mmCIF file of C-alpha atoms in Angstrom:
data_model
loop_
_atom_site.group_PDB
_atom_site.id
_atom_site.type_symbol
_atom_site.label_atom_id
_atom_site.label_comp_id
_atom_site.label_asym_id
_atom_site.label_seq_id
_atom_site.Cartn_x
_atom_site.Cartn_y
_atom_site.Cartn_z
ATOM 1 C CA UNK A 69 6.253 25.663 -9.205
ATOM 2 C CA UNK A 70 2.505 24.978 -11.123
ATOM 3 C CA UNK A 71 1.308 21.863 -9.184
ATOM 4 C CA UNK A 72 -1.980 19.637 -11.858
ATOM 5 C CA UNK A 73 -5.284 18.924 -9.839
ATOM 6 C CA UNK A 74 -5.525 14.696 -9.066
ATOM 7 C CA UNK A 75 -8.126 13.645 -10.360
ATOM 8 C CA UNK A 76 -8.626 10.022 -11.700
ATOM 9 C CA UNK A 77 -7.473 6.530 -9.796
ATOM 10 C CA UNK A 78 -5.950 3.196 -11.163
ATOM 11 C CA UNK A 79 -7.585 0.301 -9.365
ATOM 12 C CA UNK A 80 -5.587 -3.150 -10.932
ATOM 13 C CA UNK A 81 -7.787 -5.563 -10.118
ATOM 14 C CA UNK A 82 -6.513 -8.642 -13.007
ATOM 15 C CA UNK A 83 -4.863 -10.453 -11.274
ATOM 16 C CA UNK A 84 -6.039 -14.250 -10.566
ATOM 17 C CA UNK A 85 -5.479 -14.234 -6.650
ATOM 18 C CA UNK A 86 -3.697 -18.134 -6.352
ATOM 19 C CA UNK A 87 -2.861 -17.791 -3.279
ATOM 20 C CA UNK A 88 -6.350 -18.136 -2.158
ATOM 21 C CA UNK A 89 -7.382 -20.961 -3.551
ATOM 22 C CA UNK A 90 -10.207 -22.622 -3.800
ATOM 23 C CA UNK A 91 -12.183 -19.180 -2.582
ATOM 24 C CA UNK A 92 -10.613 -17.161 -5.748
ATOM 25 C CA UNK A 93 -11.005 -19.710 -8.604
ATOM 26 C CA UNK A 94 -14.952 -18.325 -9.157
ATOM 27 C CA UNK A 95 -15.024 -14.818 -7.087
ATOM 28 C CA UNK A 96 -11.847 -11.861 -7.634
ATOM 29 C CA UNK A 97 -9.822 -12.211 -4.778
ATOM 30 C CA UNK A 98 -10.670 -8.196 -4.968
ATOM 31 C CA UNK A 99 -14.813 -9.462 -3.895
ATOM 32 C CA UNK A 100 -13.004 -10.657 -0.674
ATOM 33 C CA UNK A 101 -15.032 -9.102 2.234
ATOM 34 C CA UNK A 102 -12.987 -7.719 5.855
ATOM 35 C CA UNK A 103 -16.372 -8.074 7.562
ATOM 36 C CA UNK A 104 -18.636 -6.836 5.134
ATOM 37 C CA UNK A 105 -17.725 -4.529 2.850
ATOM 38 C CA UNK A 106 -15.558 -6.227 -0.556
ATOM 39 C CA UNK A 107 -12.093 -5.378 -0.262
ATOM 40 C CA UNK A 108 -11.957 -2.896 -3.577
ATOM 41 C CA UNK A 109 -14.941 -1.186 -2.044
ATOM 42 C CA UNK A 110 -12.357 0.108 1.209
ATOM 43 C CA UNK A 111 -10.058 1.395 -1.993
ATOM 44 C CA UNK A 112 -12.864 2.578 -3.987
ATOM 45 C CA UNK A 113 -14.142 4.658 -0.694
ATOM 46 C CA UNK A 114 -10.774 5.468 0.218
ATOM 47 C CA UNK A 115 -10.251 7.573 -3.469
ATOM 48 C CA UNK A 116 -13.811 9.121 -3.185
ATOM 49 C CA UNK A 117 -12.263 10.456 0.727
ATOM 50 C CA UNK A 118 -9.384 12.027 -1.293
ATOM 51 C CA UNK A 119 -11.313 14.052 -4.263
ATOM 52 C CA UNK A 120 -10.973 11.002 -7.075
ATOM 53 C CA UNK A 121 -13.536 11.749 -10.313
ATOM 54 C CA UNK A 122 -12.325 8.822 -12.233
ATOM 55 C CA UNK A 123 -12.290 5.326 -11.098
ATOM 56 C CA UNK A 124 -10.012 2.751 -13.539
ATOM 57 C CA UNK A 125 -10.013 -0.781 -12.991
ATOM 58 C CA UNK A 126 -8.295 -2.513 -15.134
ATOM 59 C CA UNK A 127 -9.123 -6.046 -15.543
ATOM 60 C CA UNK A 128 -9.345 -9.680 -16.653
ATOM 61 C CA UNK A 129 -11.533 -12.574 -17.604
ATOM 62 C CA UNK A 130 -13.807 -13.678 -14.258
ATOM 63 C CA UNK A 131 -13.562 -10.071 -12.721
ATOM 64 C CA UNK A 132 -17.466 -9.186 -13.820
ATOM 65 C CA UNK A 133 -18.607 -9.834 -10.024
ATOM 66 C CA UNK A 134 -16.381 -6.419 -9.214
ATOM 67 C CA UNK A 135 -17.746 -4.827 -12.022
ATOM 68 C CA UNK A 136 -21.718 -5.784 -10.934
ATOM 69 C CA UNK A 137 -21.145 -4.638 -7.706
ATOM 70 C CA UNK A 138 -21.209 -1.138 -8.698
ATOM 71 C CA UNK A 139 -23.771 -1.339 -10.615
ATOM 72 C CA UNK A 140 -27.424 -0.552 -10.217
ATOM 73 C CA UNK A 141 -29.053 -3.858 -9.066
ATOM 74 C CA UNK A 142 -32.821 -2.356 -9.886
ATOM 75 C CA UNK A 143 -34.658 -6.581 -8.095
ATOM 76 C CA UNK A 144 -32.189 -5.769 -5.038
ATOM 77 C CA UNK A 145 -33.296 -2.119 -4.563
ATOM 78 C CA UNK A 146 -37.013 -2.764 -5.071
ATOM 79 C CA UNK A 147 -36.881 -5.316 -2.838
ATOM 80 C CA UNK A 148 -35.168 -3.078 0.135
ATOM 81 C CA UNK A 149 -37.408 -0.340 -0.912
ATOM 82 C CA UNK A 150 -40.617 -2.682 -0.857
ATOM 83 C CA UNK A 151 -39.459 -4.501 2.844
ATOM 84 C CA UNK A 152 -38.919 -0.829 4.127
ATOM 85 C CA UNK A 153 -35.043 -1.308 4.422
ATOM 86 C CA UNK A 154 -32.546 1.694 4.854
ATOM 87 C CA UNK A 155 -30.579 1.995 1.305
ATOM 88 C CA UNK A 156 -27.468 3.674 2.532
ATOM 89 C CA UNK A 157 -25.400 0.326 3.071
ATOM 90 C CA UNK A 158 -25.404 0.172 -1.501
ATOM 91 C CA UNK A 159 -26.317 3.824 -1.806
ATOM 92 C CA UNK A 160 -22.272 4.706 -1.465
ATOM 93 C CA UNK A 161 -21.715 2.363 -3.855
ATOM 94 C CA UNK A 162 -23.569 3.563 -7.257
ATOM 95 C CA UNK A 163 -20.627 5.518 -9.033
ATOM 96 C CA UNK A 164 -21.234 8.732 -10.904
ATOM 97 C CA UNK A 165 -22.244 7.973 -14.844
ATOM 98 C CA UNK A 166 -19.018 7.306 -16.839
ATOM 99 C CA UNK A 167 -17.114 6.332 -13.812
ATOM 100 C CA UNK A 168 -15.944 3.786 -13.046
ATOM 101 C CA UNK A 169 -14.168 2.662 -16.042
ATOM 102 C CA UNK A 170 -13.160 -0.689 -17.166
ATOM 103 C CA UNK A 171 -10.192 -2.033 -19.272
ATOM 104 C CA UNK A 172 -8.781 -4.885 -19.906
ATOM 105 C CA UNK A 173 -5.527 -6.323 -18.865
ATOM 106 C CA UNK A 174 -5.414 -9.728 -21.692
ATOM 107 C CA UNK A 175 -2.316 -11.001 -20.411
ATOM 108 C CA UNK A 176 -0.532 -11.376 -16.464
ATOM 109 C CA UNK A 177 2.759 -9.484 -17.529
ATOM 110 C CA UNK A 178 3.384 -7.469 -14.124
ATOM 111 C CA UNK A 179 1.688 -4.565 -12.540
ATOM 112 C CA UNK A 180 3.503 -2.185 -14.327
ATOM 113 C CA UNK A 181 1.690 -3.248 -17.345
ATOM 114 C CA UNK A 182 -0.952 -3.161 -15.968
ATOM 115 C CA UNK A 183 -1.043 0.222 -15.253
ATOM 116 C CA UNK A 184 0.675 0.971 -18.931
ATOM 117 C CA UNK A 185 -3.354 -0.436 -19.408
ATOM 118 C CA UNK A 186 -5.052 2.536 -18.636
ATOM 119 C CA UNK A 187 -2.802 4.643 -20.356
ATOM 120 C CA UNK A 188 -5.374 6.016 -22.719
ATOM 121 C CA UNK A 189 -8.184 7.693 -20.158
ATOM 122 C CA UNK A 190 -5.234 8.518 -17.898
ATOM 123 C CA UNK A 191 -3.636 11.069 -21.541
ATOM 124 C CA UNK A 192 -1.412 13.594 -20.015
ATOM 125 C CA UNK A 193 -2.742 14.084 -16.406
ATOM 126 C CA UNK A 194 -0.686 12.725 -12.476
ATOM 127 C CA UNK A 195 -3.277 9.781 -11.670
ATOM 128 C CA UNK A 196 -3.224 7.979 -8.453
ATOM 129 C CA UNK A 197 -2.605 3.679 -8.345
ATOM 130 C CA UNK A 198 -4.081 1.991 -5.267
ATOM 131 C CA UNK A 199 -3.708 -2.475 -4.757
ATOM 132 C CA UNK A 200 -7.230 -2.831 -2.903
ATOM 133 C CA UNK A 201 -5.204 -6.108 -1.109
ATOM 134 C CA UNK A 202 -3.510 -3.281 0.722
ATOM 135 C CA UNK A 203 -6.175 -2.597 3.259
ATOM 136 C CA UNK A 204 -5.235 1.417 4.178
ATOM 137 C CA UNK A 205 -7.242 1.513 7.608
ATOM 138 C CA UNK A 206 -6.847 6.017 8.999
ATOM 139 C CA UNK A 207 -8.552 9.119 9.587
ATOM 140 C CA UNK A 208 -8.372 10.668 6.783
ATOM 141 C CA UNK A 209 -7.617 7.500 4.466
ATOM 142 C CA UNK A 210 -3.753 7.113 3.817
ATOM 143 C CA UNK A 211 -5.045 8.681 -0.327
ATOM 144 C CA UNK A 212 -6.526 11.912 1.065
ATOM 145 C CA UNK A 213 -2.724 12.298 3.275
ATOM 146 C CA UNK A 214 -0.418 12.113 -0.058
ATOM 147 C CA UNK A 215 -3.245 14.409 -1.687
ATOM 148 C CA UNK A 216 -2.329 16.666 1.204
ATOM 149 C CA UNK A 217 1.165 16.093 1.146
ATOM 150 C CA UNK A 218 0.912 16.626 -2.799
ATOM 151 C CA UNK A 219 -0.235 20.074 -2.577
ATOM 152 C CA UNK A 220 2.307 21.099 -1.153
ATOM 153 C CA UNK A 221 5.304 19.440 -3.375
ATOM 154 C CA UNK A 222 4.210 18.302 -6.364
ATOM 155 C CA UNK A 223 5.873 15.395 -8.415
ATOM 156 C CA UNK A 224 5.660 11.718 -7.285
ATOM 157 C CA UNK A 225 5.169 10.278 -4.159
ATOM 158 C CA UNK A 226 4.197 6.911 -3.237
ATOM 159 C CA UNK A 227 3.303 5.506 0.527
ATOM 160 C CA UNK A 228 5.919 4.628 2.760
ATOM 161 C CA UNK A 229 6.328 2.177 5.703
ATOM 162 C CA UNK A 230 8.800 0.903 7.469
ATOM 163 C CA UNK A 231 9.108 -3.450 7.475
ATOM 164 C CA UNK A 232 11.015 -5.873 9.352
ATOM 165 C CA UNK A 233 15.236 -5.855 7.758
ATOM 166 C CA UNK A 234 14.223 -10.150 7.094
ATOM 167 C CA UNK A 235 11.669 -9.018 5.257
ATOM 168 C CA UNK A 236 12.418 -6.639 2.636
ATOM 169 C CA UNK A 237 13.548 -8.875 -0.503
ATOM 170 C CA UNK A 238 9.593 -8.769 -0.484
ATOM 171 C CA UNK A 239 8.484 -5.398 -1.137
ATOM 172 C CA UNK A 240 9.733 -2.439 -3.420
ATOM 173 C CA UNK A 241 12.489 -0.622 -1.734
ATOM 174 C CA UNK A 242 13.271 3.262 -0.674
ATOM 175 C CA UNK A 243 16.983 4.820 -1.127
ATOM 176 C CA UNK A 244 15.660 7.860 1.521
ATOM 177 C CA UNK A 245 17.521 11.148 1.403
ATOM 178 C CA UNK A 246 16.062 13.900 3.469
ATOM 179 C CA UNK A 247 13.106 13.268 6.208
ATOM 180 C CA UNK A 248 10.941 15.891 6.740
ATOM 181 C CA UNK A 249 8.489 14.551 9.498
ATOM 182 C CA UNK A 250 6.071 12.530 7.963
ATOM 183 C CA UNK A 251 7.820 12.913 3.757
ATOM 184 C CA UNK A 252 11.084 11.252 2.967
ATOM 185 C CA UNK A 253 13.044 12.591 0.256
ATOM 186 C CA UNK A 254 12.942 9.448 -2.198
ATOM 187 C CA UNK A 255 17.127 9.031 -3.821
ATOM 188 C CA UNK A 256 16.016 5.566 -5.888
ATOM 189 C CA UNK A 257 13.498 3.185 -5.030
ATOM 190 C CA UNK A 258 14.706 -0.757 -6.262
ATOM 191 C CA UNK A 259 11.709 -3.734 -6.195
ATOM 192 C CA UNK A 260 12.643 -6.628 -4.089
ATOM 193 C CA UNK A 261 16.369 -6.460 -3.907
ATOM 194 C CA UNK A 262 18.204 -9.672 -2.253
ATOM 195 C CA UNK A 263 17.983 -9.815 0.846
ATOM 196 C CA UNK A 264 21.560 -7.810 3.013
ATOM 197 C CA UNK A 265 21.993 -5.574 -0.362
ATOM 198 C CA UNK A 266 18.085 -3.624 0.763
ATOM 199 C CA UNK A 267 19.234 0.450 0.979
ATOM 200 C CA UNK A 268 17.187 0.945 3.958
ATOM 201 C CA UNK A 269 13.347 -1.418 5.543
ATOM 202 C CA UNK A 270 10.668 1.775 4.198
ATOM 203 C CA UNK A 271 8.726 -0.573 2.116
ATOM 204 C CA UNK A 272 6.208 0.953 -0.317
ATOM 205 C CA UNK A 273 2.474 -0.076 0.304
ATOM 206 C CA UNK A 274 0.418 -0.297 -2.885
ATOM 207 C CA UNK A 275 -0.665 3.617 -2.445
ATOM 208 C CA UNK A 276 1.143 5.378 -5.337
ATOM 209 C CA UNK A 277 0.844 8.882 -7.033
ATOM 210 C CA UNK A 278 2.362 9.942 -10.359
ATOM 211 C CA UNK A 279 2.482 12.084 -13.037
ATOM 212 C CA UNK A 280 1.663 10.599 -16.658
ATOM 213 C CA UNK A 281 5.858 11.125 -17.704
ATOM 214 C CA UNK A 282 6.088 7.136 -15.907
ATOM 215 C CA UNK A 283 3.264 5.913 -19.079
ATOM 216 C CA UNK A 284 6.506 7.089 -21.626
ATOM 217 C CA UNK A 285 8.633 4.523 -19.522
ATOM 218 C CA UNK A 286 6.099 2.221 -19.820
ATOM 219 C CA UNK A 287 5.544 2.602 -23.510
ATOM 220 C CA UNK A 288 9.391 0.754 -23.872
ATOM 221 C CA UNK A 289 9.401 -1.991 -20.350
ATOM 222 C CA UNK A 290 12.243 -3.473 -19.408
ATOM 223 C CA UNK A 291 11.556 -7.089 -17.761
ATOM 224 C CA UNK A 292 12.121 -7.282 -13.885
ATOM 225 C CA UNK A 293 11.895 -9.172 -11.046
ATOM 226 C CA UNK A 294 10.029 -12.337 -11.470
ATOM 227 C CA UNK A 295 10.374 -11.545 -15.537
ATOM 228 C CA UNK A 296 7.858 -9.106 -14.841
ATOM 229 C CA UNK A 297 7.755 -4.989 -16.518
ATOM 230 C CA UNK A 298 7.971 -3.548 -12.674
ATOM 231 C CA UNK A 299 5.651 -0.485 -11.933
ATOM 232 C CA UNK A 300 8.696 0.735 -9.481
ATOM 233 C CA UNK A 301 11.608 -0.108 -12.121
ATOM 234 C CA UNK A 302 9.698 2.785 -14.552
ATOM 235 C CA UNK A 303 9.307 5.499 -11.346
ATOM 236 C CA UNK A 304 12.956 4.432 -10.466
ATOM 237 C CA UNK A 305 13.549 5.883 -13.945
ATOM 238 C CA UNK A 306 11.525 9.464 -13.020
ATOM 239 C CA UNK A 307 13.942 9.520 -9.799
ATOM 240 C CA UNK A 308 15.636 13.248 -10.441
ATOM 241 C CA UNK A 309 14.058 14.396 -13.582
ATOM 242 C CA UNK A 310 10.962 15.236 -11.449
ATOM 243 C CA UNK A 311 10.279 15.328 -7.704
ATOM 244 C CA UNK A 312 9.632 12.258 -5.573
ATOM 245 C CA UNK A 313 8.812 11.324 -2.209
ATOM 246 C CA UNK A 314 7.953 8.368 0.463
ATOM 247 C CA UNK A 315 5.363 9.711 2.909
ATOM 248 C CA UNK A 316 4.451 7.725 5.836
ATOM 249 C CA UNK A 317 1.585 6.544 6.951
ATOM 250 C CA UNK A 318 -0.593 7.929 9.854
ATOM 251 C CA UNK A 319 -3.333 4.790 10.184
ATOM 252 C CA UNK A 320 -3.035 0.960 10.076
ATOM 253 C CA UNK A 321 -2.397 -1.281 7.330
ATOM 254 C CA UNK A 322 -3.173 -4.675 6.305
ATOM 255 C CA UNK A 323 -1.774 -7.331 4.036
ATOM 256 C CA UNK A 324 -4.898 -8.625 2.753
ATOM 257 C CA UNK A 325 -2.906 -10.628 -0.144
ATOM 258 C CA UNK A 326 -1.537 -12.915 3.045
ATOM 259 C CA UNK A 327 -3.873 -15.149 4.092
ATOM 260 C CA UNK A 328 -3.303 -13.621 8.306
ATOM 261 C CA UNK A 329 -2.982 -10.550 6.808
ATOM 262 C CA UNK A 330 -6.175 -10.798 6.298
ATOM 263 C CA UNK A 331 -7.927 -12.639 8.572
ATOM 264 C CA UNK A 332 -6.070 -10.439 10.979
ATOM 265 C CA UNK A 333 -7.758 -8.071 9.371
ATOM 266 C CA UNK A 334 -10.987 -9.290 10.032
ATOM 267 C CA UNK A 335 -10.732 -9.496 14.001
ATOM 268 C CA UNK A 336 -9.365 -6.314 14.089
ATOM 269 C CA UNK A 337 -11.881 -4.467 11.862
ATOM 270 C CA UNK A 338 -14.591 -6.664 14.103
ATOM 271 C CA UNK A 339 -13.805 -6.150 17.246
ATOM 272 C CA UNK A 340 -13.309 -2.132 16.324
ATOM 273 C CA UNK A 341 -17.561 -2.311 14.854
ATOM 274 C CA UNK A 342 -19.947 -0.438 17.469
ATOM 275 C CA UNK A 343 -22.651 -3.364 16.353
ATOM 276 C CA UNK A 344 -20.240 -6.511 16.358
ATOM 277 C CA UNK A 345 -17.279 -5.507 18.621
ATOM 278 C CA UNK A 346 -18.308 -6.436 22.100
ATOM 279 C CA UNK A 347 -19.490 -9.634 20.664
ATOM 280 C CA UNK A 348 -16.241 -10.195 18.097
ATOM 281 C CA UNK A 349 -14.166 -9.366 21.611
ATOM 282 C CA UNK A 350 -15.793 -11.442 24.205
ATOM 283 C CA UNK A 351 -15.005 -14.581 21.547
ATOM 284 C CA UNK A 352 -11.016 -13.742 21.037
ATOM 285 C CA UNK A 353 -10.254 -13.233 24.633
ATOM 286 C CA UNK A 354 -12.043 -16.707 25.746
ATOM 287 C CA UNK A 355 -10.643 -18.693 23.196
ATOM 288 C CA UNK A 356 -6.519 -17.666 23.655
ATOM 289 C CA UNK A 357 -7.974 -18.219 27.498
#
């Protein structure tokens, strides 16, 4: 079996972030920080660690701050150098010329449509999709774990995470087949099944490695859950035609699209920091008393 290398990653970042208003009225939700780093930077660093060479942002109106974040800031850099400050914090933000690439999703038609907007840049190659509001913390990162598995099994590979049965109507849910360690054969995947109808409590937490054929399916989309064009529905059509697996994550997931999850992520990552962890931990203990 010939397995094409994974070089490209798509980041759907056109959403309005209405759940975080008023913070997101003038700032992209992907620029919300967990401690001192924007969510989008965590996701991009995860992709680069996994060997991704080209970053593809699917953006919308009002996302210029996101684009600026990955651009060169001559004034900032000159000021930092003049003051003798370390450049380490911003050197890692820069991308190679030609990466990242930005395309527009002009209408909010769903995740499947957002991914389809990147079709010309993806071309005839496998590609990853990362949803930045799903913060995955592990060593190595989740996408690198997925790439290691992909190099063995090929085909399509998606994240798999167990959730409570009463939460299965919120996510894309996997119908599992054979389980081999952290790998799960995917027999079917359904977006937001009604409560009580889910085939399992394995959900897909915003990490995907997909073959380019999914773009051909999205060329002729059918609206699914919520009246949107769902990536899950397109992926489901590849099952049985190509290898399809889920991979469980050796690490911690924080749902930063949810306010409680976002606050939890800030607290957890702050406590784990060498520079501020002791102070934050002491405050948390005192507060809980």
